[in-house]
Amino acid sequence: MTSSARLFRLPRVLCAALALLFAAALVQRVEAQDISGPLAQLTTNKYDDTEAALGALALSGSPAAAGIVSALADGKLVFGGTPPRVFIEGAGGALIDPLTMQPVTDAPAVKPVRVNNRIRRAIDAASGALSLVSPDAVKRREAALAVGRSRDEAALPALDAALAKETDPKVKSAMNLARASILIGKEGITPAERIAAVELVGAEGNQDALAILRSVPESAAPEVKQAAAAAIEGIERNLAIWGMAQNVWYGLSLGSVLLLAAIGLAITFGVMGVINMAHGEMVMLGAYTTFVVQEVIRTSYPGLFDASLLIAIPLAFVFTGLIGVLIERTVIRFLYGRALETLLATWGISLILQQAIRTIFGPTNREVGAPSWMSGTFDVGHLAITFGRLWIIVFALMVFFALLGTLRLTRIGLEMRAVTQNRRMAASMGIRTNWVDAMTFGLGSGIAGMAGVALSQIDNVSPNLGQSYIIDSFLVVVFGGVGNLWGTLVGAMTLGVANKLLEPYAGAVLGKIALLVIVILFIQKRPRGLFALKGRSIEA
């Protein structure tokens, strides 16, 4: 053959090769998108066939697969006709072809593809497998976690393929964990592979890992069972420690609520010796002040909603403080030195305030919303911390130190401390004790109102809100030491943590009863509480 002939034939060879490659690619594409088999399995309405169809769809590579799986998850996948076909049910009951996503004109009678818990797990696995190759790393990680939760062996090939291409360390770690979760229960693997999977899952150390490790098959080798048992023991011990830490956090959160409710009572009870049974209603008035502020903002200034609590705090302080001064000037000042009459009078005032709120706002709970900066949760290890509770703790400490600074650094604080320690000596030095009493009662009521703003975020705003905290407030004050702010802080946090640590063992009711008995026995030994004030009239 001449060279010119060979040159003439070369383009034809290249064209034939390119055509062959194009045909192979086209065949591969058609094969990747040919999901007629899985669609036919979905029309049998048998759980085994549906599960197999989901596995095939996850590996098909068809762009229609994700829509079909999503429709099945939403209960929108139906089948019908002769021969039976699969459709997606759209708005108004219209049927859509799952391959073309075009409406079907000759719509037959249809019924939904059945779903149970096993199929839901298979749906999660298929959705995860389809998302494992997403360009978004966050979606890939979520997909890997979904595959791990499902533990579906059908997703293993797609997971291995995605793992081989993955470069993001966090996503790769999630994929390895998902793969280990599947291998733990998979038959036909070596003990070494299963032990490696057990160790990887055990390192996760959470409740999901515990459930996976407990699913090790009975047919597993003894060394595998031993490794799983050791991992389970380590996780349970770790979770017990974190569980106790979580209860301590809940206790600190409860303690901050008790501190807010009791700190105002501590100064009124300490300075004036008045048993104010209406103190809880000051808390309730503060919560309703928050409700009114938010209602005005919702209707007139919706853009200020995130600042609603910051607006409500000073308003609640002023409003409840004025109510407190009014109560002291019109009722309390005539009853000094008569403890029983004071108790009955303030209890009557509390009933009047409750009924007034019922008349104005009604007896039902009122909705108080949370600003965006108080919403959400974040984790510290296995410790779940809500922003709302965290901000309440911060707020309680801010109120505590602000009040402490007022008592230490201002003239009214100096006079309040003098009256607390020796009323007669303070009066002889020219201090107007009646004025100090009014300001003290107003200050304590104002702080209770600010406590109501905080409590509106974690409790129901109703006329009975204050009744839930009045007894605990007195308990905190007596336990910590009457009139001592540091005692109130330590007492509130101690009782809050102790209450939450007792609850898992004794229950909420018995735990509170046990705590009350412990406090009573403590008061028998230390009648003045943890931190007793010093002063001639006090010691007398």
XYZ file of C-alpha atoms in Angstrom:
540
model
C 0.000 0.000 0.000
C 1.351 3.388 -0.973
C 1.912 6.135 1.552
C -0.728 8.289 -0.144
C -3.301 5.509 0.342
C -2.379 5.160 3.985
C -2.789 8.923 4.452
C -6.178 8.705 2.727
C -7.354 5.949 5.063
C -6.164 7.656 8.312
C -9.052 10.154 8.625
C -11.553 7.338 8.105
C -9.931 5.325 10.919
C -9.978 8.304 13.259
C -13.611 9.018 12.460
C -14.528 5.378 13.071
C -12.720 5.411 16.420
C -14.420 8.642 17.483
C -17.788 7.274 16.439
C -17.136 4.107 18.443
C -16.170 6.130 21.535
C -19.238 8.337 21.156
C -21.478 5.292 20.819
C -19.936 3.689 23.905
C -20.418 6.891 25.878
C -23.992 7.141 24.657
C -24.713 3.544 25.615
C -23.174 4.137 29.027
C -25.304 7.275 29.461
C -28.450 5.437 28.422
C -27.614 2.573 30.762
C -26.947 5.036 33.575
C -30.313 6.682 33.003
C -32.339 3.544 32.265
C -34.459 3.220 35.414
C -37.351 1.336 33.882
C -36.504 -1.686 36.030
C -36.684 0.165 39.387
C -39.833 1.975 38.251
C -41.445 -1.364 37.431
C -40.503 -2.673 40.871
C -42.225 0.309 42.497
C -45.522 -0.662 40.807
C -45.644 -4.058 42.555
C -46.276 -2.226 45.861
C -44.258 -4.821 47.770
C -41.865 -3.617 50.436
C -39.005 -5.849 49.246
C -39.364 -4.590 45.675
C -39.623 -0.964 46.821
C -36.458 -1.311 48.898
C -34.616 -2.902 45.966
C -35.872 -0.164 43.633
C -34.556 2.534 45.969
C -31.149 0.891 46.024
C -31.089 0.723 42.223
C -32.196 4.349 41.885
C -29.415 5.460 44.225
C -26.832 3.830 41.928
C -28.500 4.624 38.603
C -26.984 8.048 37.991
C -30.275 9.164 36.467
C -31.162 12.840 36.959
C -34.750 11.758 37.617
C -33.782 9.526 40.546
C -33.617 12.315 43.133
C -37.102 13.570 42.254
C -38.581 10.067 42.493
C -36.990 9.401 45.882
C -38.085 12.813 47.165
C -41.662 12.204 45.966
C -41.728 8.852 47.754
C -40.489 10.504 50.953
C -43.275 13.120 50.694
C -45.982 10.535 49.975
C -46.454 11.902 46.447
C -45.319 8.830 44.477
C -48.266 6.917 42.992
C -48.806 4.195 40.385
C -51.626 2.959 38.196
C -52.800 2.185 34.670
C -52.335 -0.824 32.394
C -49.531 -1.687 32.270
C -48.876 -0.009 35.614
C -46.729 3.129 35.539
C -45.264 5.379 38.219
C -46.291 9.027 38.529
C -45.585 11.960 40.827
C -48.700 13.561 42.250
C -48.552 17.326 41.793
C -50.698 20.244 42.913
C -54.423 19.629 42.662
C -53.914 15.905 42.126
C -52.358 16.322 38.683
C -50.101 13.434 37.617
C -46.559 14.139 36.388
C -44.266 11.814 34.464
C -41.205 11.269 36.712
C -38.808 11.047 33.740
C -39.910 14.102 31.772
C -41.567 16.040 34.633
C -44.403 16.880 32.224
C -48.120 16.557 33.113
C -49.837 13.353 31.987
C -52.914 13.902 29.831
C -54.475 10.418 30.020
C -54.289 10.100 33.824
C -55.381 6.673 35.097
C -56.711 5.806 38.541
C -53.754 5.629 40.908
C -52.853 4.680 44.451
C -49.792 5.625 46.528
C -46.674 3.508 46.853
C -46.725 2.073 50.387
C -44.081 3.138 52.912
C -43.132 1.688 56.299
C -40.218 2.263 58.672
C -37.922 -0.029 56.684
C -38.710 1.860 53.481
C -38.179 5.187 55.240
C -34.687 4.048 56.214
C -34.092 2.993 52.608
C -35.328 6.424 51.443
C -32.832 8.107 53.784
C -30.060 5.916 52.420
C -31.021 6.577 48.801
C -31.272 10.328 49.410
C -27.884 10.226 51.072
C -26.321 8.236 48.251
C -27.706 10.672 45.671
C -26.324 13.619 47.643
C -22.898 12.100 48.225
C -21.632 13.612 44.997
C -23.139 17.061 45.536
C -20.738 19.973 44.899
C -21.772 21.413 48.290
C -19.575 19.998 51.086
C -22.286 20.606 53.699
C -24.788 18.548 51.697
C -22.224 15.775 51.180
C -21.591 15.617 54.924
C -25.326 15.554 55.702
C -25.742 12.817 53.101
C -22.980 10.744 54.694
C -24.607 11.121 58.111
C -27.969 10.053 56.654
C -26.387 6.960 55.091
C -24.742 6.139 58.426
C -28.055 6.408 60.270
C -29.802 4.135 57.765
C -26.991 1.516 57.776
C -28.249 0.294 54.391
C -25.759 -2.027 52.685
C -27.167 -1.035 49.292
C -25.589 2.411 49.721
C -22.107 0.973 50.311
C -20.955 1.012 46.641
C -22.016 4.647 46.207
C -20.382 5.516 49.526
C -17.110 3.831 48.537
C -17.120 5.627 45.191
C -17.736 9.001 46.860
C -15.123 8.281 49.528
C -12.481 7.623 46.880
C -13.041 11.082 45.390
C -13.573 13.052 48.602
C -10.969 15.646 49.606
C -12.695 17.576 52.416
C -11.435 16.185 55.791
C -14.737 16.691 57.665
C -16.801 15.116 54.906
C -14.320 12.254 54.587
C -14.528 11.616 58.342
C -18.338 11.487 58.136
C -18.150 9.089 55.176
C -15.702 6.809 56.998
C -18.035 6.768 60.000
C -21.015 5.940 57.779
C -19.045 3.136 56.125
C -18.041 1.726 59.516
C -21.671 1.858 60.667
C -22.670 -0.296 57.697
C -19.745 -2.723 58.034
C -20.530 -3.496 61.688
C -23.712 -5.325 60.704
C -22.601 -6.574 57.288
C -22.160 -10.285 56.750
C -19.141 -11.754 55.032
C -16.403 -9.447 56.291
C -13.336 -10.400 58.314
C -13.158 -9.893 62.114
C -10.313 -7.411 61.636
C -12.487 -5.240 59.375
C -15.372 -5.406 61.846
C -13.101 -4.544 64.819
C -11.717 -1.547 62.910
C -15.304 -0.426 62.247
C -16.197 -0.893 65.942
C -13.236 1.230 67.023
C -14.117 3.981 64.551
C -17.762 4.102 65.671
C -16.770 3.850 69.332
C -14.580 6.934 68.977
C -17.711 8.925 68.089
C -18.962 8.429 71.664
C -22.618 9.460 71.325
C -26.042 7.796 71.560
C -26.093 6.983 67.831
C -22.758 5.188 68.172
C -24.140 3.270 71.146
C -27.127 2.057 69.097
C -24.853 1.000 66.229
C -22.488 -0.931 68.507
C -25.399 -2.786 70.081
C -26.376 -4.056 66.627
C -23.275 -6.239 66.263
C -24.648 -9.580 64.959
C -24.646 -12.655 67.180
C -22.632 -14.502 64.552
C -19.701 -12.091 65.007
C -16.372 -13.445 66.258
C -15.724 -13.370 70.047
C -12.992 -10.749 69.688
C -15.439 -8.523 67.819
C -18.036 -8.858 70.580
C -15.367 -8.119 73.180
C -14.272 -4.978 71.317
C -17.899 -3.849 70.979
C -18.570 -4.449 74.691
C -15.493 -2.438 75.671
C -16.523 0.402 73.349
C -20.089 0.366 74.746
C -18.787 0.500 78.317
C -16.534 3.445 77.491
C -19.342 5.347 75.750
C -21.793 4.733 78.607
C -19.249 5.977 81.141
C -18.520 9.032 79.012
C -22.208 9.767 78.469
C -22.897 9.439 82.209
C -20.287 12.131 82.907
C -21.715 14.381 80.203
C -25.233 13.674 81.496
C -24.227 14.863 84.945
C -22.630 17.953 83.397
C -25.883 18.580 81.515
C -27.837 18.344 84.781
C -25.418 20.792 86.402
C -26.024 23.179 83.499
C -29.785 22.789 83.948
C -29.257 23.420 87.663
C -27.317 26.626 86.991
C -30.079 27.707 84.634
C -32.727 27.020 87.303
C -30.507 28.733 89.879
C -30.331 31.880 87.742
C -34.142 31.933 87.561
C -34.379 31.513 91.347
C -31.763 34.250 91.799
C -33.774 36.683 89.689
C -36.974 35.832 91.539
C -35.396 35.950 95.026
C -32.863 38.781 94.859
C -35.502 41.501 95.208
C -37.134 39.607 98.056
C -33.767 39.301 99.791
C -33.349 43.055 100.263
C -36.983 43.784 101.226
C -37.061 40.885 103.668
C -33.616 41.785 104.985
C -34.126 45.550 105.357
C -37.786 45.656 106.385
C -38.459 42.186 107.787
C -41.629 42.062 105.678
C -42.936 38.716 104.454
C -44.148 39.923 101.049
C -46.468 37.287 99.608
C -47.179 39.605 96.653
C -43.567 39.425 95.467
C -44.467 36.746 92.895
C -47.094 39.072 91.433
C -44.388 41.679 90.817
C -42.662 39.026 88.698
C -45.955 38.399 86.913
C -46.458 42.128 86.236
C -42.981 42.294 84.703
C -43.865 39.417 82.361
C -47.098 41.123 81.296
C -45.171 44.364 80.719
C -43.046 42.392 78.244
C -46.197 41.097 76.565
C -47.632 44.622 76.190
C -44.341 45.968 74.811
C -44.175 43.190 72.215
C -47.807 43.721 71.209
C -47.156 47.426 70.592
C -43.993 46.605 68.618
C -45.765 43.928 66.545
C -48.558 46.277 65.531
C -46.644 49.560 65.127
C -42.881 48.967 64.946
C -42.223 45.371 63.762
C -38.620 46.177 62.904
C -37.851 46.674 66.605
C -38.930 43.200 67.700
C -35.375 42.008 68.381
C -35.001 44.952 70.789
C -38.315 44.279 72.559
C -36.740 42.732 75.668
C -34.194 45.547 75.940
C -37.100 48.019 75.867
C -39.199 45.955 78.297
C -36.507 45.653 81.005
C -36.414 49.334 82.112
C -40.180 49.711 81.645
C -40.858 46.665 83.817
C -38.437 47.954 86.464
C -40.102 51.384 86.633
C -43.677 50.060 86.481
C -43.331 47.354 89.135
C -41.116 49.622 91.259
C -43.871 52.262 91.367
C -46.442 49.577 92.230
C -44.143 48.461 95.064
C -43.778 51.994 96.444
C -47.553 52.419 96.261
C -48.120 49.179 98.184
C -45.573 50.148 100.843
C -46.981 53.661 101.306
C -50.643 52.590 101.445
C -50.501 49.221 103.237
C -47.165 47.960 104.478
C -46.064 51.005 106.482
C -49.032 50.610 108.833
C -48.142 46.992 109.619
C -44.432 47.078 110.571
C -43.664 44.775 113.465
C -46.814 42.722 112.884
C -45.561 39.800 110.818
C -48.822 37.839 110.599
C -50.878 40.867 109.551
C -48.237 41.772 106.935
C -48.313 38.255 105.511
C -52.119 38.252 105.263
C -52.223 41.770 103.784
C -49.655 41.021 101.074
C -51.387 37.727 100.302
C -54.614 39.676 99.793
C -52.768 42.123 97.523
C -51.460 39.202 95.479
C -55.033 37.947 94.941
C -56.164 41.438 93.918
C -53.329 41.749 91.386
C -54.022 38.301 89.946
C -57.709 39.065 89.506
C -56.919 42.449 87.959
C -54.701 40.770 85.351
C -57.411 38.170 84.644
C -59.927 40.962 84.122
C -57.664 42.958 81.793
C -55.875 40.212 79.821
C -58.016 37.138 80.452
C -57.153 33.898 82.270
C -55.336 32.196 79.371
C -51.615 32.170 78.660
C -50.217 35.015 76.599
C -47.599 34.577 73.910
C -44.255 36.316 74.381
C -41.829 35.785 71.524
C -38.076 35.280 71.694
C -35.757 37.649 69.792
C -33.488 36.088 67.201
C -30.427 36.498 69.431
C -32.075 34.346 72.117
C -33.042 31.536 69.739
C -31.020 28.468 68.874
C -28.689 25.982 70.511
C -25.006 25.166 70.347
C -23.033 22.177 71.601
C -19.995 22.028 73.833
C -18.890 18.411 73.599
C -22.103 16.503 74.370
C -23.489 19.488 76.299
C -26.463 21.205 74.626
C -26.675 24.886 75.565
C -29.575 27.096 74.500
C -28.933 30.767 73.870
C -32.079 31.695 75.802
C -30.936 30.053 79.020
C -27.399 31.355 78.570
C -28.598 34.947 78.241
C -30.832 34.557 81.320
C -27.810 33.431 83.362
C -25.827 36.420 82.070
C -28.740 38.746 82.825
C -29.162 37.362 86.355
C -25.475 37.940 87.103
C -25.650 41.456 85.633
C -28.618 42.286 87.884
C -26.834 40.778 90.875
C -23.639 42.789 90.416
C -25.576 45.960 89.564
C -27.536 45.612 92.817
C -24.348 44.804 94.720
C -22.741 47.951 93.308
C -25.809 49.988 94.263
C -25.633 48.782 97.861
C -21.865 49.323 98.108
C -21.297 52.517 96.167
C -24.405 54.718 96.513
C -25.876 56.711 99.388
C -29.204 54.864 99.248
C -27.265 51.594 99.404
C -25.342 52.798 102.453
C -28.561 53.814 104.192
C -30.226 50.507 103.320
C -27.304 48.588 104.834
C -27.414 50.771 107.941
C -31.146 50.198 108.429
C -30.652 46.463 107.861
C -27.976 46.205 110.566
C -29.512 48.528 113.218
C -32.696 50.443 112.442
C -32.744 52.484 115.672
C -29.128 53.558 115.385
C -29.670 54.497 111.730
C -32.693 56.615 112.685
C -30.718 58.329 115.449
C -28.058 59.257 112.860
C -30.658 61.135 110.805
C -31.489 58.472 108.227
C -35.146 58.634 107.202
C -35.972 54.978 107.754
C -39.502 55.353 106.365
C -38.118 56.725 103.092
C -35.514 53.954 102.994
C -38.279 51.383 103.495
C -40.279 52.785 100.577
C -37.251 52.906 98.268
C -36.188 49.410 99.326
C -39.640 47.977 98.651
C -39.752 49.762 95.309
C -36.253 48.537 94.394
C -37.105 44.947 95.320
C -40.353 45.110 93.336
C -38.549 46.621 90.338
C -35.982 43.823 90.318
C -38.847 41.319 90.491
C -40.335 43.014 87.419
C -37.065 42.563 85.525
C -37.103 38.929 86.594
C -40.538 38.676 84.975
C -39.063 39.877 81.662
C -36.550 37.020 81.752
C -39.087 34.432 82.919
C -41.437 35.358 80.067
C -38.925 33.608 77.776
C -39.008 30.247 79.539
C -42.397 30.040 81.257
C -46.047 30.605 80.476
C -47.145 34.220 80.900
C -50.325 33.830 82.914
C -51.908 35.338 86.063
C -50.461 32.432 88.081
C -46.860 32.921 86.944
C -45.649 34.368 90.253
C -47.120 31.590 92.373
C -44.641 29.141 90.861
C -41.658 31.012 92.321
C -42.707 32.653 95.608
C -42.071 29.601 97.812
C -38.743 28.826 96.157
C -37.763 32.488 96.512
C -38.336 32.442 100.277
C -36.453 29.147 100.465
C -33.453 30.693 98.691
C -33.470 33.781 100.920
C -33.681 31.821 104.178
C -31.110 29.247 103.074
C -28.595 31.827 101.835
C -28.994 34.221 104.744
C -31.597 36.950 105.154
C -30.489 40.238 103.573
C -27.171 38.879 102.260
C -26.826 39.104 98.475
C -23.884 36.701 98.259
C -25.890 34.240 100.317
C -28.790 34.632 97.887
C -26.482 33.936 94.925
C -24.903 30.852 96.515
C -28.268 29.638 97.853
C -30.009 29.985 94.468
C -27.273 28.170 92.546
C -26.900 25.469 95.217
C -30.619 24.728 95.372
C -30.928 24.822 91.562
C -28.081 22.366 90.978
C -29.148 20.098 93.852
C -32.701 20.013 92.512
C -31.606 18.959 89.018
C -29.147 16.363 90.339
C -31.855 14.783 92.514
C -34.530 14.698 89.786
C -33.121 11.750 87.763
C -33.120 9.556 90.879
C -36.123 10.736 92.912
C -38.327 12.434 90.297
C -39.344 16.089 90.168
C -41.837 16.010 93.062
C -39.935 13.744 95.456
C -36.707 15.563 94.598
C -38.201 18.905 95.639
C -39.602 17.384 98.827
C -36.218 15.872 99.675
C -34.568 19.229 99.041
C -37.069 20.977 101.308
C -36.384 18.482 104.106
C -32.622 18.994 103.692
C -33.027 22.788 103.912
C -35.210 22.489 107.016
C -32.604 20.312 108.718
C -29.899 22.784 107.685
C -31.846 25.721 109.130
C -32.149 23.810 112.394
C -28.358 23.880 112.647
C -27.824 27.359 111.140
C -30.963 29.465 111.719
C -29.399 32.526 110.028
C -28.538 30.635 106.825
C -25.258 30.218 105.010
C -24.088 33.828 105.334
C -25.504 35.616 108.393
C -25.429 39.421 108.501
C -23.594 41.152 111.352
C -25.108 43.961 113.412
C -26.262 44.684 116.941
C -29.981 44.558 116.254
C -29.580 41.469 114.072
C -27.515 39.595 116.622
C -29.889 40.618 119.352
